[in-house]
Coordinates of C-alpha atoms and ligand atoms in Angstrom, one line a residue:
Chain A
M1 CA 7.5 40.5 -67.4
A2 CA 4.5 41.2 -65.2
V3 CA 4.2 42.9 -61.8
V4 CA 2.5 41.2 -58.8
K5 CA 0.5 43.6 -56.5
A6 CA -1.2 42.6 -53.0
D7 CA -3.4 44.8 -51.0
L8 CA -2.2 43.7 -47.6
G9 CA -5.0 45.6 -45.9
A10 CA -7.5 43.4 -47.7
C11 CA -5.9 40.1 -47.2
Q12 CA -7.8 37.8 -44.9
G13 CA -5.3 34.9 -44.7
Y14 CA -7.3 32.4 -46.7
A15 CA -4.1 30.9 -48.5
N16 CA -5.8 30.1 -51.6
C17 CA -3.1 32.1 -53.5
I18 CA -0.4 30.0 -52.0
M19 CA -1.9 26.8 -52.9
G20 CA -2.0 28.1 -56.4
A21 CA 1.6 29.6 -56.7
D22 CA 3.7 28.9 -53.5
D23 CA 6.7 30.1 -55.3
V24 CA 5.2 33.6 -55.5
F25 CA 3.1 33.8 -52.4
D26 CA 3.6 32.8 -48.7
I27 CA 2.0 34.1 -45.4
D28 CA 3.4 35.5 -42.3
D29 CA 2.6 34.8 -38.7
D30 CA -0.1 37.3 -38.7
G31 CA -1.8 35.7 -41.6
V32 CA -1.1 38.4 -44.1
V33 CA 0.2 37.4 -47.7
V34 CA 3.9 37.9 -48.5
V35 CA 4.8 38.4 -52.1
L36 CA 8.1 36.4 -52.5
R37 CA 8.6 37.8 -56.1
T38 CA 7.1 40.9 -57.4
E39 CA 8.1 40.2 -61.1
V40 CA 7.0 37.1 -62.9
E41 CA 8.0 36.0 -66.3
E42 CA 5.3 36.0 -69.1
S43 CA 5.4 32.1 -69.3
E44 CA 4.2 31.8 -65.5
R45 CA 1.7 34.6 -65.9
A46 CA -1.4 32.5 -66.5
R47 CA -0.7 30.3 -63.4
V48 CA 0.0 33.4 -61.2
E49 CA -3.2 35.2 -62.4
A50 CA -5.2 31.9 -61.7
A51 CA -3.9 32.1 -58.2
A52 CA -4.8 35.7 -58.0
R53 CA -8.4 34.9 -59.1
S54 CA -8.5 32.4 -56.3
C55 CA -8.3 35.0 -53.6
P56 CA -11.7 35.5 -52.0
V57 CA -11.2 39.3 -51.2
S58 CA -9.7 40.1 -54.6
A59 CA -6.3 41.3 -52.8
L60 CA -4.1 40.3 -55.7
A61 CA -3.4 41.8 -59.2
V62 CA -1.1 40.7 -62.0
E63 CA -0.4 43.7 -64.3
D64 CA 1.7 44.7 -67.1
R65 CA 4.8 46.6 -66.1
Chain B
M1 CA -17.1 32.1 -84.3
A2 CA -17.5 29.5 -81.5
R3 CA -19.5 30.6 -78.5
T4 CA -19.7 29.7 -74.9
V5 CA -22.8 30.5 -73.0
I6 CA -22.5 30.5 -69.2
V7 CA -25.7 30.6 -67.4
G8 CA -25.4 31.9 -63.7
A9 CA -23.5 35.2 -62.9
S10 CA -21.9 34.7 -59.6
V11 CA -18.6 33.3 -58.6
G12 CA -18.7 30.1 -60.7
G13 CA -20.0 31.8 -63.6
V14 CA -17.9 34.9 -63.5
R15 CA -14.6 33.0 -62.9
T16 CA -15.2 30.6 -65.7
A17 CA -15.6 33.5 -68.2
Q18 CA -12.3 35.0 -66.9
A19 CA -10.5 31.8 -67.0
L20 CA -11.6 31.1 -70.4
R21 CA -10.0 34.2 -71.6
A22 CA -6.8 33.3 -69.4
E23 CA -6.8 30.1 -71.1
G24 CA -6.7 31.8 -74.6
Y25 CA -10.3 31.2 -75.5
R26 CA -11.0 33.3 -78.6
G27 CA -14.6 32.6 -79.1
E28 CA -17.6 34.8 -77.8
I29 CA -18.6 34.4 -74.0
V30 CA -22.0 35.2 -73.0
L31 CA -22.6 35.3 -69.3
V32 CA -26.4 35.1 -68.4
G33 CA -27.7 36.0 -64.9
E34 CA -31.2 36.2 -63.7
E35 CA -30.4 39.1 -61.3
E36 CA -30.6 42.7 -62.4
V37 CA -27.7 43.8 -60.3
A38 CA -24.2 43.2 -61.4
P39 CA -22.4 40.2 -60.3
Y40 CA -21.4 39.9 -56.6
D41 CA -19.8 37.7 -54.2
K42 CA -21.8 35.8 -51.6
P43 CA -19.6 35.0 -48.5
P44 CA -19.7 38.7 -47.4
L45 CA -23.5 38.5 -47.4
S46 CA -23.6 37.0 -43.7
K47 CA -20.5 38.9 -42.6
A48 CA -19.3 42.3 -43.8
L49 CA -22.3 43.2 -45.9
L50 CA -24.9 42.2 -43.4
A51 CA -22.7 44.2 -40.8
G52 CA -22.7 47.1 -43.0
T53 CA -18.9 47.4 -43.5
A54 CA -19.0 46.2 -47.1
T55 CA -21.4 47.5 -49.8
A56 CA -23.1 46.1 -52.9
K57 CA -20.3 47.8 -54.8
S58 CA -17.4 46.5 -52.9
I59 CA -18.7 42.9 -53.2
G60 CA -19.0 43.3 -57.0
M61 CA -17.1 40.6 -58.9
L62 CA -17.1 41.9 -62.5
P63 CA -17.3 45.6 -62.9
E64 CA -18.8 46.5 -66.4
R65 CA -15.4 47.9 -67.5
A66 CA -13.6 44.7 -66.8
A67 CA -16.2 42.7 -68.6
I68 CA -15.9 44.7 -71.7
D69 CA -12.1 44.6 -71.6
A70 CA -12.2 40.8 -71.4
G71 CA -14.9 40.6 -74.0
I72 CA -17.6 38.9 -71.8
R73 CA -21.0 39.8 -72.8
C74 CA -23.2 40.1 -69.8
Q75 CA -26.8 39.6 -70.0
R76 CA -28.5 40.6 -66.8
G77 CA -32.0 40.1 -65.4
R78 CA -32.5 37.2 -67.9
A79 CA -33.3 33.8 -66.4
A80 CA -32.7 30.7 -68.4
T81 CA -35.6 28.4 -68.5
A82 CA -34.8 25.5 -70.9
V83 CA -32.1 24.0 -73.0
S84 CA -32.6 22.1 -76.3
L85 CA -29.5 20.0 -76.8
R86 CA -30.5 19.2 -80.3
E87 CA -30.8 22.8 -81.4
R88 CA -27.9 23.8 -79.2
R89 CA -29.9 26.7 -77.8
V90 CA -30.7 28.1 -74.2
Q91 CA -34.3 29.6 -73.9
L92 CA -34.5 32.7 -71.9
A93 CA -37.6 33.8 -69.7
D94 CA -38.0 36.9 -72.1
G95 CA -38.8 34.6 -75.0
T96 CA -35.3 35.0 -76.7
A97 CA -32.8 32.2 -77.3
I98 CA -29.0 32.0 -77.4
E99 CA -27.0 29.3 -79.5
F100 CA -24.0 27.9 -77.8
D101 CA -21.2 25.7 -78.8
D102 CA -20.4 25.0 -75.1
L103 CA -22.7 25.5 -72.4
V104 CA -21.7 26.0 -68.7
V105 CA -24.3 25.6 -66.1
A106 CA -23.4 27.9 -63.1
T107 CA -26.8 28.5 -61.5
G108 CA -25.7 27.7 -58.0
A109 CA -28.1 26.8 -55.3
R110 CA -31.2 28.7 -53.4
A111 CA -31.9 28.7 -49.8
R112 CA -34.2 25.8 -48.7
T113 CA -37.4 27.5 -48.0
S114 CA -39.1 27.6 -44.6
P115 CA -41.3 24.6 -44.0
W116 CA -43.1 26.7 -41.4
G117 CA -44.5 29.2 -43.8
N118 CA -43.3 32.7 -44.6
P119 CA -45.1 35.3 -42.3
P120 CA -43.5 38.8 -42.2
G121 CA -40.3 38.8 -40.3
V122 CA -39.3 35.2 -41.6
H123 CA -36.0 35.5 -43.7
V124 CA -33.6 33.4 -45.6
L125 CA -30.0 34.5 -46.8
R126 CA -28.8 33.6 -50.3
T127 CA -28.9 36.9 -52.2
L128 CA -27.8 40.4 -52.0
A129 CA -31.6 41.3 -51.7
D130 CA -32.0 38.9 -48.9
A131 CA -29.0 40.4 -47.1
E132 CA -30.2 44.1 -47.4
E133 CA -33.6 43.1 -46.2
L134 CA -32.2 41.2 -43.3
G135 CA -30.0 43.8 -42.5
A136 CA -32.6 46.4 -42.3
A137 CA -34.7 44.0 -40.0
L138 CA -31.8 43.5 -37.6
R139 CA -31.2 47.2 -37.3
Q140 CA -34.7 47.4 -35.7
G141 CA -33.3 45.3 -32.9
G142 CA -34.3 42.0 -31.5
P143 CA -35.2 39.4 -30.6
L144 CA -33.6 37.3 -33.3
V145 CA -34.1 33.5 -33.7
V146 CA -31.8 31.7 -36.0
I147 CA -33.2 28.2 -37.0
G148 CA -30.2 26.0 -38.1
A149 CA -26.7 26.3 -36.7
G150 CA -24.8 25.6 -40.0
F151 CA -22.4 28.3 -41.3
I152 CA -25.0 30.6 -42.5
G153 CA -26.9 30.7 -39.2
A154 CA -23.9 30.8 -37.0
E155 CA -22.6 33.7 -39.1
V156 CA -26.0 35.6 -39.0
A157 CA -26.0 35.1 -35.1
S158 CA -22.5 36.5 -34.8
T159 CA -22.9 39.4 -37.0
A160 CA -26.3 40.3 -35.3
V161 CA -24.4 40.4 -31.8
G162 CA -21.9 42.6 -33.6
L163 CA -24.8 44.9 -34.7
G164 CA -26.0 45.2 -31.1
V165 CA -29.0 43.0 -31.4
R166 CA -30.1 42.0 -27.9
E167 CA -31.5 38.5 -27.5
V168 CA -30.2 36.3 -30.1
T169 CA -31.0 32.6 -29.9
M170 CA -29.9 29.7 -32.2
V171 CA -32.1 26.6 -32.4
D172 CA -31.0 23.2 -34.2
P173 CA -32.2 19.7 -33.7
V174 CA -28.8 18.4 -33.6
E175 CA -26.8 18.7 -30.4
V176 CA -23.9 20.9 -31.6
P177 CA -23.4 23.6 -34.3
L178 CA -21.8 22.8 -37.5
S179 CA -22.4 19.1 -37.0
R180 CA -21.9 18.3 -40.6
V181 CA -18.3 19.3 -40.7
L182 CA -17.1 19.3 -37.0
S183 CA -16.6 16.6 -34.7
P184 CA -18.5 17.0 -31.4
G185 CA -15.6 18.1 -29.4
V186 CA -14.7 21.1 -31.7
A187 CA -18.3 21.8 -32.4
S188 CA -19.0 22.2 -28.7
Q189 CA -16.2 24.8 -28.6
V190 CA -17.8 26.8 -31.2
A191 CA -21.2 26.6 -29.2
A192 CA -19.3 28.0 -26.1
L193 CA -18.1 30.8 -28.3
H194 CA -21.5 31.7 -29.2
E195 CA -22.5 31.5 -25.6
R196 CA -19.7 33.7 -24.5
H197 CA -21.1 36.3 -26.9
G198 CA -24.5 36.2 -25.1
V199 CA -26.2 34.0 -27.8
T200 CA -28.7 31.5 -26.1
T201 CA -28.3 28.2 -27.7
R202 CA -31.2 25.6 -28.0
F203 CA -29.7 22.6 -29.5
G204 CA -31.1 19.1 -29.6
V205 CA -34.5 20.4 -30.1
G206 CA -36.5 20.9 -33.4
V207 CA -38.8 23.6 -34.4
T208 CA -42.4 22.7 -34.8
D209 CA -44.0 26.0 -36.0
V210 CA -43.4 29.6 -36.6
V211 CA -46.6 31.6 -36.1
P212 CA -47.4 35.5 -36.3
R213 CA -48.4 37.0 -33.0
S214 CA -49.1 40.3 -31.7
G215 CA -46.7 42.1 -34.0
G216 CA -44.0 39.6 -34.0
L217 CA -43.4 35.9 -34.2
E218 CA -43.6 32.8 -32.2
V219 CA -41.2 30.0 -32.8
R220 CA -42.6 26.8 -31.2
L221 CA -40.3 23.9 -30.3
A222 CA -40.7 20.5 -30.0
D223 CA -40.4 20.3 -26.3
G224 CA -43.3 22.6 -26.0
S225 CA -41.5 25.7 -25.3
T226 CA -41.8 28.9 -27.3
L227 CA -39.5 31.7 -28.3
Q228 CA -40.6 35.2 -29.1
A229 CA -38.9 36.9 -32.0
A230 CA -39.0 40.1 -34.0
T231 CA -37.1 38.4 -36.8
V232 CA -36.5 34.8 -37.7
V233 CA -33.7 33.6 -39.9
V234 CA -34.1 30.1 -41.6
G235 CA -30.8 28.7 -42.3
I236 CA -31.4 25.1 -43.1
G237 CA -29.4 24.3 -46.2
A238 CA -29.5 25.0 -49.9
V239 CA -31.0 23.2 -52.8
P240 CA -29.3 23.2 -56.3
N241 CA -31.0 25.3 -59.1
D242 CA -31.2 22.5 -61.7
D243 CA -34.9 22.5 -62.2
W244 CA -34.7 24.6 -65.3
L245 CA -32.9 21.8 -67.2
D246 CA -36.0 19.5 -66.5
G247 CA -36.9 17.8 -69.9
S248 CA -33.7 19.0 -71.5
G249 CA -32.1 15.6 -71.5
I250 CA -29.4 16.7 -69.2
T251 CA -29.4 14.4 -66.1
T252 CA -29.8 16.1 -62.9
D253 CA -29.9 14.3 -59.4
D254 CA -29.5 16.8 -56.8
G255 CA -27.3 18.8 -59.1
V256 CA -26.1 18.4 -62.7
V257 CA -24.6 14.8 -63.0
C258 CA -21.1 15.1 -64.4
D259 CA -18.0 12.8 -65.0
Q260 CA -14.6 13.7 -63.5
F261 CA -14.1 16.4 -65.9
S262 CA -17.2 18.3 -64.8
R263 CA -18.8 17.5 -68.1
S264 CA -22.5 16.4 -68.2
V265 CA -22.7 12.6 -68.6
D266 CA -25.0 13.5 -71.3
D267 CA -23.2 15.9 -73.8
P268 CA -19.6 16.5 -73.9
H269 CA -20.1 20.3 -74.6
V270 CA -22.3 20.8 -71.4
W271 CA -20.3 21.6 -68.4
A272 CA -21.3 22.4 -64.7
V273 CA -19.6 24.5 -62.2
G274 CA -20.0 25.4 -58.4
D275 CA -22.9 24.6 -56.0
V276 CA -25.1 23.3 -58.9
A277 CA -22.4 20.4 -60.1
R278 CA -22.4 16.9 -59.0
W279 CA -19.3 15.4 -60.3
W280 CA -17.4 12.2 -60.0
H281 CA -14.5 12.9 -57.7
V282 CA -11.8 10.5 -58.7
R283 CA -9.8 10.4 -55.4
Q284 CA -13.0 10.0 -53.4
Q285 CA -14.4 7.3 -55.9
R286 CA -17.9 8.9 -55.6
S287 CA -20.1 11.6 -56.8
V288 CA -20.0 14.9 -54.9
R289 CA -21.6 18.2 -54.8
V290 CA -19.9 21.0 -52.9
E291 CA -21.2 24.3 -51.6
H292 CA -18.0 26.3 -51.0
W293 CA -16.4 29.2 -52.6
T294 CA -13.0 27.8 -53.4
N295 CA -14.6 24.7 -55.0
A296 CA -16.5 27.0 -57.5
V297 CA -13.5 28.9 -58.3
Q298 CA -11.3 25.8 -58.9
Q299 CA -14.0 24.0 -60.9
A300 CA -14.3 27.3 -63.0
E301 CA -10.4 27.0 -63.8
C302 CA -10.9 23.3 -64.6
V303 CA -13.9 23.7 -66.9
A304 CA -12.3 26.7 -68.8
H305 CA -9.3 24.6 -69.3
N306 CA -11.2 21.6 -70.6
I307 CA -13.1 23.6 -72.9
V308 CA -10.1 25.3 -74.5
H309 CA -8.0 22.0 -74.4
P310 CA -10.4 19.1 -75.2
A311 CA -7.3 16.8 -75.9
D312 CA -5.9 17.4 -72.5
L313 CA -8.8 17.1 -70.1
R314 CA -8.1 17.6 -66.5
S315 CA -10.2 16.1 -63.5
H316 CA -11.6 18.2 -60.7
A317 CA -10.5 16.5 -57.8
P318 CA -10.1 19.3 -55.1
V319 CA -9.1 19.0 -51.5
E320 CA -12.1 20.6 -49.8
Y321 CA -11.8 23.8 -48.1
V322 CA -14.2 26.3 -46.5
W323 CA -13.7 29.2 -44.1
S324 CA -16.1 30.9 -41.7
D325 CA -15.8 34.3 -39.7
Q326 CA -17.6 34.1 -36.3
Y327 CA -16.8 37.0 -33.9
D328 CA -13.2 37.3 -33.8
W329 CA -12.7 33.7 -34.8
K330 CA -11.5 32.6 -38.2
L331 CA -12.5 29.0 -38.7
H332 CA -11.0 27.0 -41.5
V333 CA -12.0 23.5 -42.4
V334 CA -10.0 21.5 -44.9
G335 CA -10.3 18.0 -46.1
C336 CA -12.4 15.2 -44.2
T337 CA -13.0 16.1 -40.7
D338 CA -16.3 14.6 -40.0
G339 CA -17.5 11.7 -37.9
D340 CA -15.6 9.7 -35.4
Q341 CA -12.1 9.8 -36.9
Q342 CA -9.1 9.9 -34.6
H343 CA -7.9 13.5 -34.0
V344 CA -5.2 15.5 -32.0
L345 CA -5.3 19.0 -31.0
V346 CA -2.3 21.3 -31.3
G347 CA -2.4 24.7 -29.6
G348 CA -1.1 27.7 -31.3
G349 CA 0.3 30.9 -29.8
A350 CA -2.7 31.5 -27.6
P351 CA -4.2 27.9 -27.3
E352 CA -7.5 28.9 -26.0
R353 CA -8.3 30.9 -29.4
S354 CA -5.7 29.6 -31.9
F355 CA -5.4 26.0 -32.4
A356 CA -5.6 23.2 -35.0
V357 CA -7.3 19.8 -34.8
L358 CA -5.8 17.3 -37.1
Y359 CA -7.8 14.3 -38.3
A360 CA -6.6 10.8 -39.5
A361 CA -7.9 7.7 -41.1
A362 CA -7.5 4.4 -39.7
D363 CA -4.2 3.8 -41.2
G364 CA -2.7 6.8 -39.6
S365 CA -2.6 9.0 -42.7
F366 CA -3.7 12.7 -42.3
T367 CA -7.3 13.5 -43.9
G368 CA -8.2 16.9 -42.7
A369 CA -8.1 19.6 -40.2
V370 CA -10.1 22.3 -38.4
I371 CA -7.8 25.3 -37.8
V372 CA -8.9 28.3 -35.8
N373 CA -7.1 31.7 -35.9
W374 CA -3.9 30.2 -37.3
P375 CA -3.2 30.9 -40.9
K376 CA 0.3 29.4 -41.0
A377 CA -1.1 26.1 -39.7
L378 CA -3.7 26.2 -42.4
V379 CA -1.1 26.5 -45.2
T380 CA 0.9 23.5 -43.6
C381 CA -2.3 21.4 -43.7
R382 CA -3.6 22.5 -47.1
R383 CA 0.0 21.6 -48.5
S384 CA 0.1 18.1 -46.8
L385 CA -3.5 17.4 -48.0
A386 CA -2.5 18.4 -51.5
L387 CA 0.4 15.9 -51.4
G388 CA -1.8 13.2 -50.1
R389 CA -1.1 10.3 -47.8
V390 CA 1.0 12.2 -45.4
P391 CA 1.2 10.4 -41.9
L392 CA -0.5 12.5 -39.1
A393 CA 2.6 12.2 -37.0
Q394 CA 4.4 14.2 -39.8
V395 CA 1.7 16.9 -40.1
R396 CA 1.5 17.2 -36.4
A397 CA 5.3 17.7 -36.1
D398 CA 5.2 20.3 -38.9
V399 CA 2.2 22.2 -37.2
E400 CA 3.9 22.1 -33.9
A401 CA 7.1 23.5 -35.2
L402 CA 5.1 26.5 -36.4
Q403 CA 4.3 27.9 -32.9
P404 CA 5.7 31.4 -32.5
K405 CA 9.0 30.9 -30.6
S406 CA 8.3 34.0 -28.3
H407 CA 5.3 32.5 -26.5
G408 CA 6.9 29.2 -25.6
V409 CA 3.5 27.6 -25.5
R410 CA 3.5 23.9 -25.7
G411 CA 1.0 22.1 -27.9
A412 CA -1.5 20.3 -25.9
A413 CA -1.9 16.8 -27.2
R414 CA -5.2 14.9 -26.8
Ligands
LIG501 C1 -24.5 33.9 -47.0 C2 -23.5 33.1 -47.6 C3 -22.3 33.0 -47.1 C4 -21.2 32.2 -47.6 N1 -20.1 32.0 -46.9 C5 -19.0 31.4 -47.3 C6 -17.8 31.3 -46.8 O1 -17.6 31.9 -45.9 N2 -16.8 30.4 -47.3 C7 -17.1 29.6 -48.4 O2 -16.3 28.9 -48.8 N3 -18.4 29.5 -48.9 C8 -19.4 30.3 -48.6 N4 -20.6 30.4 -49.2 C9 -20.9 29.5 -50.3 C10 -20.4 30.2 -51.7 O3 -20.9 31.5 -51.7 C11 -21.0 29.3 -52.7 O4 -20.4 28.1 -52.7 C12 -20.7 30.1 -54.1 O5 -21.4 31.3 -54.1 C13 -21.2 29.1 -55.2 O6 -21.0 29.9 -56.5 P1 -21.9 29.5 -57.7 O7 -21.5 30.5 -58.6 O8 -21.9 28.1 -57.9 O9 -23.4 29.7 -57.2 P2 -24.4 31.0 -56.7 O10 -23.4 31.9 -55.9 O11 -25.4 30.4 -56.0 O12 -24.6 31.7 -58.0 C14 -25.5 31.2 -58.9 C15 -26.1 32.5 -59.7 O13 -27.0 31.8 -60.8 C16 -28.1 32.7 -60.9 N5 -29.1 31.9 -61.5 C17 -29.7 30.8 -60.9 N6 -30.8 30.2 -61.7 C18 -30.6 30.9 -63.0 C19 -31.3 30.9 -64.2 N7 -32.2 29.9 -64.2 N8 -31.0 31.6 -65.1 C20 -29.9 32.5 -64.9 N9 -29.4 32.7 -63.8 C21 -29.7 32.0 -62.7 C22 -28.4 33.1 -59.6 O14 -29.0 34.4 -59.6 C23 -27.1 33.5 -59.0 O15 -26.4 34.7 -59.3 C24 -21.5 31.4 -48.7 C25 -23.0 31.4 -49.2 C26 -23.9 32.3 -48.8 C27 -25.2 32.1 -49.4
LIG502 S1 -5.9 34.3 -51.3 FE1 -6.1 36.5 -50.7 S2 -6.7 36.6 -48.7 FE2 -5.9 34.6 -49.1 S3 -3.7 34.9 -48.3 FE3 -3.9 35.0 -50.5 S4 -4.1 37.3 -50.8 FE4 -4.6 36.9 -48.6

């Protein structure tokens, strides 16, 4: 298992992460990312990391727990 | 051990290196960049960095520690000057050479230079050094004349207003700002936004000359009028950095010419990523070159995958997406929104400052959108475009359903 972290203050609502992994990320009415699941399986890690790399303000991180 | 050499150390190059590791690449990765400074990100250069709310450090993309941890060897301050495909080598300006198994060209683009000369006070904006020089100039006050009302010009004008620069003028020979991506109606709303913030707009008239004059600059316009300036920013587009490949046998034509897999048409182990790549877009059935951040990142992911999985090549066929921050507006453009396509306007919670303009092809299918200050609508539109061929009426209903219930504002249709 890996843990997904979001810096809500940094998020600018570009929605790139959602396009990469909409089962893990969503956005609220104010345009701030919502992490739908904080834990992801190792098998999905590469895909979720790619979604995190697509964030223009580096607001997302996928870390070992 | 296999080695991938990536030339160009901004977002395209850095993300390719990171994605290679994420894909399980075990070979050596060498990231070559001509700038001395550590890799940094460009969008903030016309926004937070110019405004002084971001620093060179905060816009860094690959701290030294992260590079070491990922096994990415960074070669800073070394420009690539030539490639020999036969010897599988990249030549560097310092006389050394690096051998490669795969080569990724990620050298981006440079600002198109001022056709009116470069007397002191004339700036372009592409690099961190450009942004620092321009920021220092703007802190001396105005007047500022911005030539070119594309994304960069419009953002510089907006940031300058935020810095307290008085007398900001935007000049462009076309009638409306951002005319390459916005339809005239939306573009005139952007023009009105600038005017509300005190920017003078001189659209529909070209610049004929910029001349030094009594401690400042004079910008001469085609209608015979002149503008006095302390600082002039020339934002008239960018040119791909592909000249260093001349004579290498790698075909360039306004960018490195690639197939649908972002692979040079001349060599299956030469790839291109980001602003310098011109590739065959299968969905659009034409070759395109795109100067947007998200395109560079997605192309980097695609190329990294293709290098690691040569038997399972992926096409790069993204949905276009670009954002721009101007004053308190967040402007997002997705898909295809130019020209004279049919479109409808859907108002958001506060319709004068949050809305979506949805575009459709002749057959009624949704092709793209301009979204202002409405992130949820952005998500809906990007999803619909990713699905492809969704009827406009459907997207419109989905976007209208997003309106915050409490406001009770009805979407104004047009
Ligand atoms: C001021 C500004 C604001 C922007 N704002 C936005 C925005 O809001 N949204 C958006 O979507 N896009 C924006 N963009 C566009 C986005 O930044 C680019 O699409 C993106 O940077 C492209 O990345 P790249 O890596 O392909 O090229 P570049 O960022 O151009 O990087 C290329 C790198 O290669 C290096 N290089 C060049 N030639 C050589 C050589 N021969 N040898 C070694 N190194 C070399 C350069 O020094 C540079 O570091 C903006 C661009 C600018 C300039
Ligand atoms: S990509 Fe980044 S900025 Fe955009 S919504 Fe996701 S976390 Fe926020």
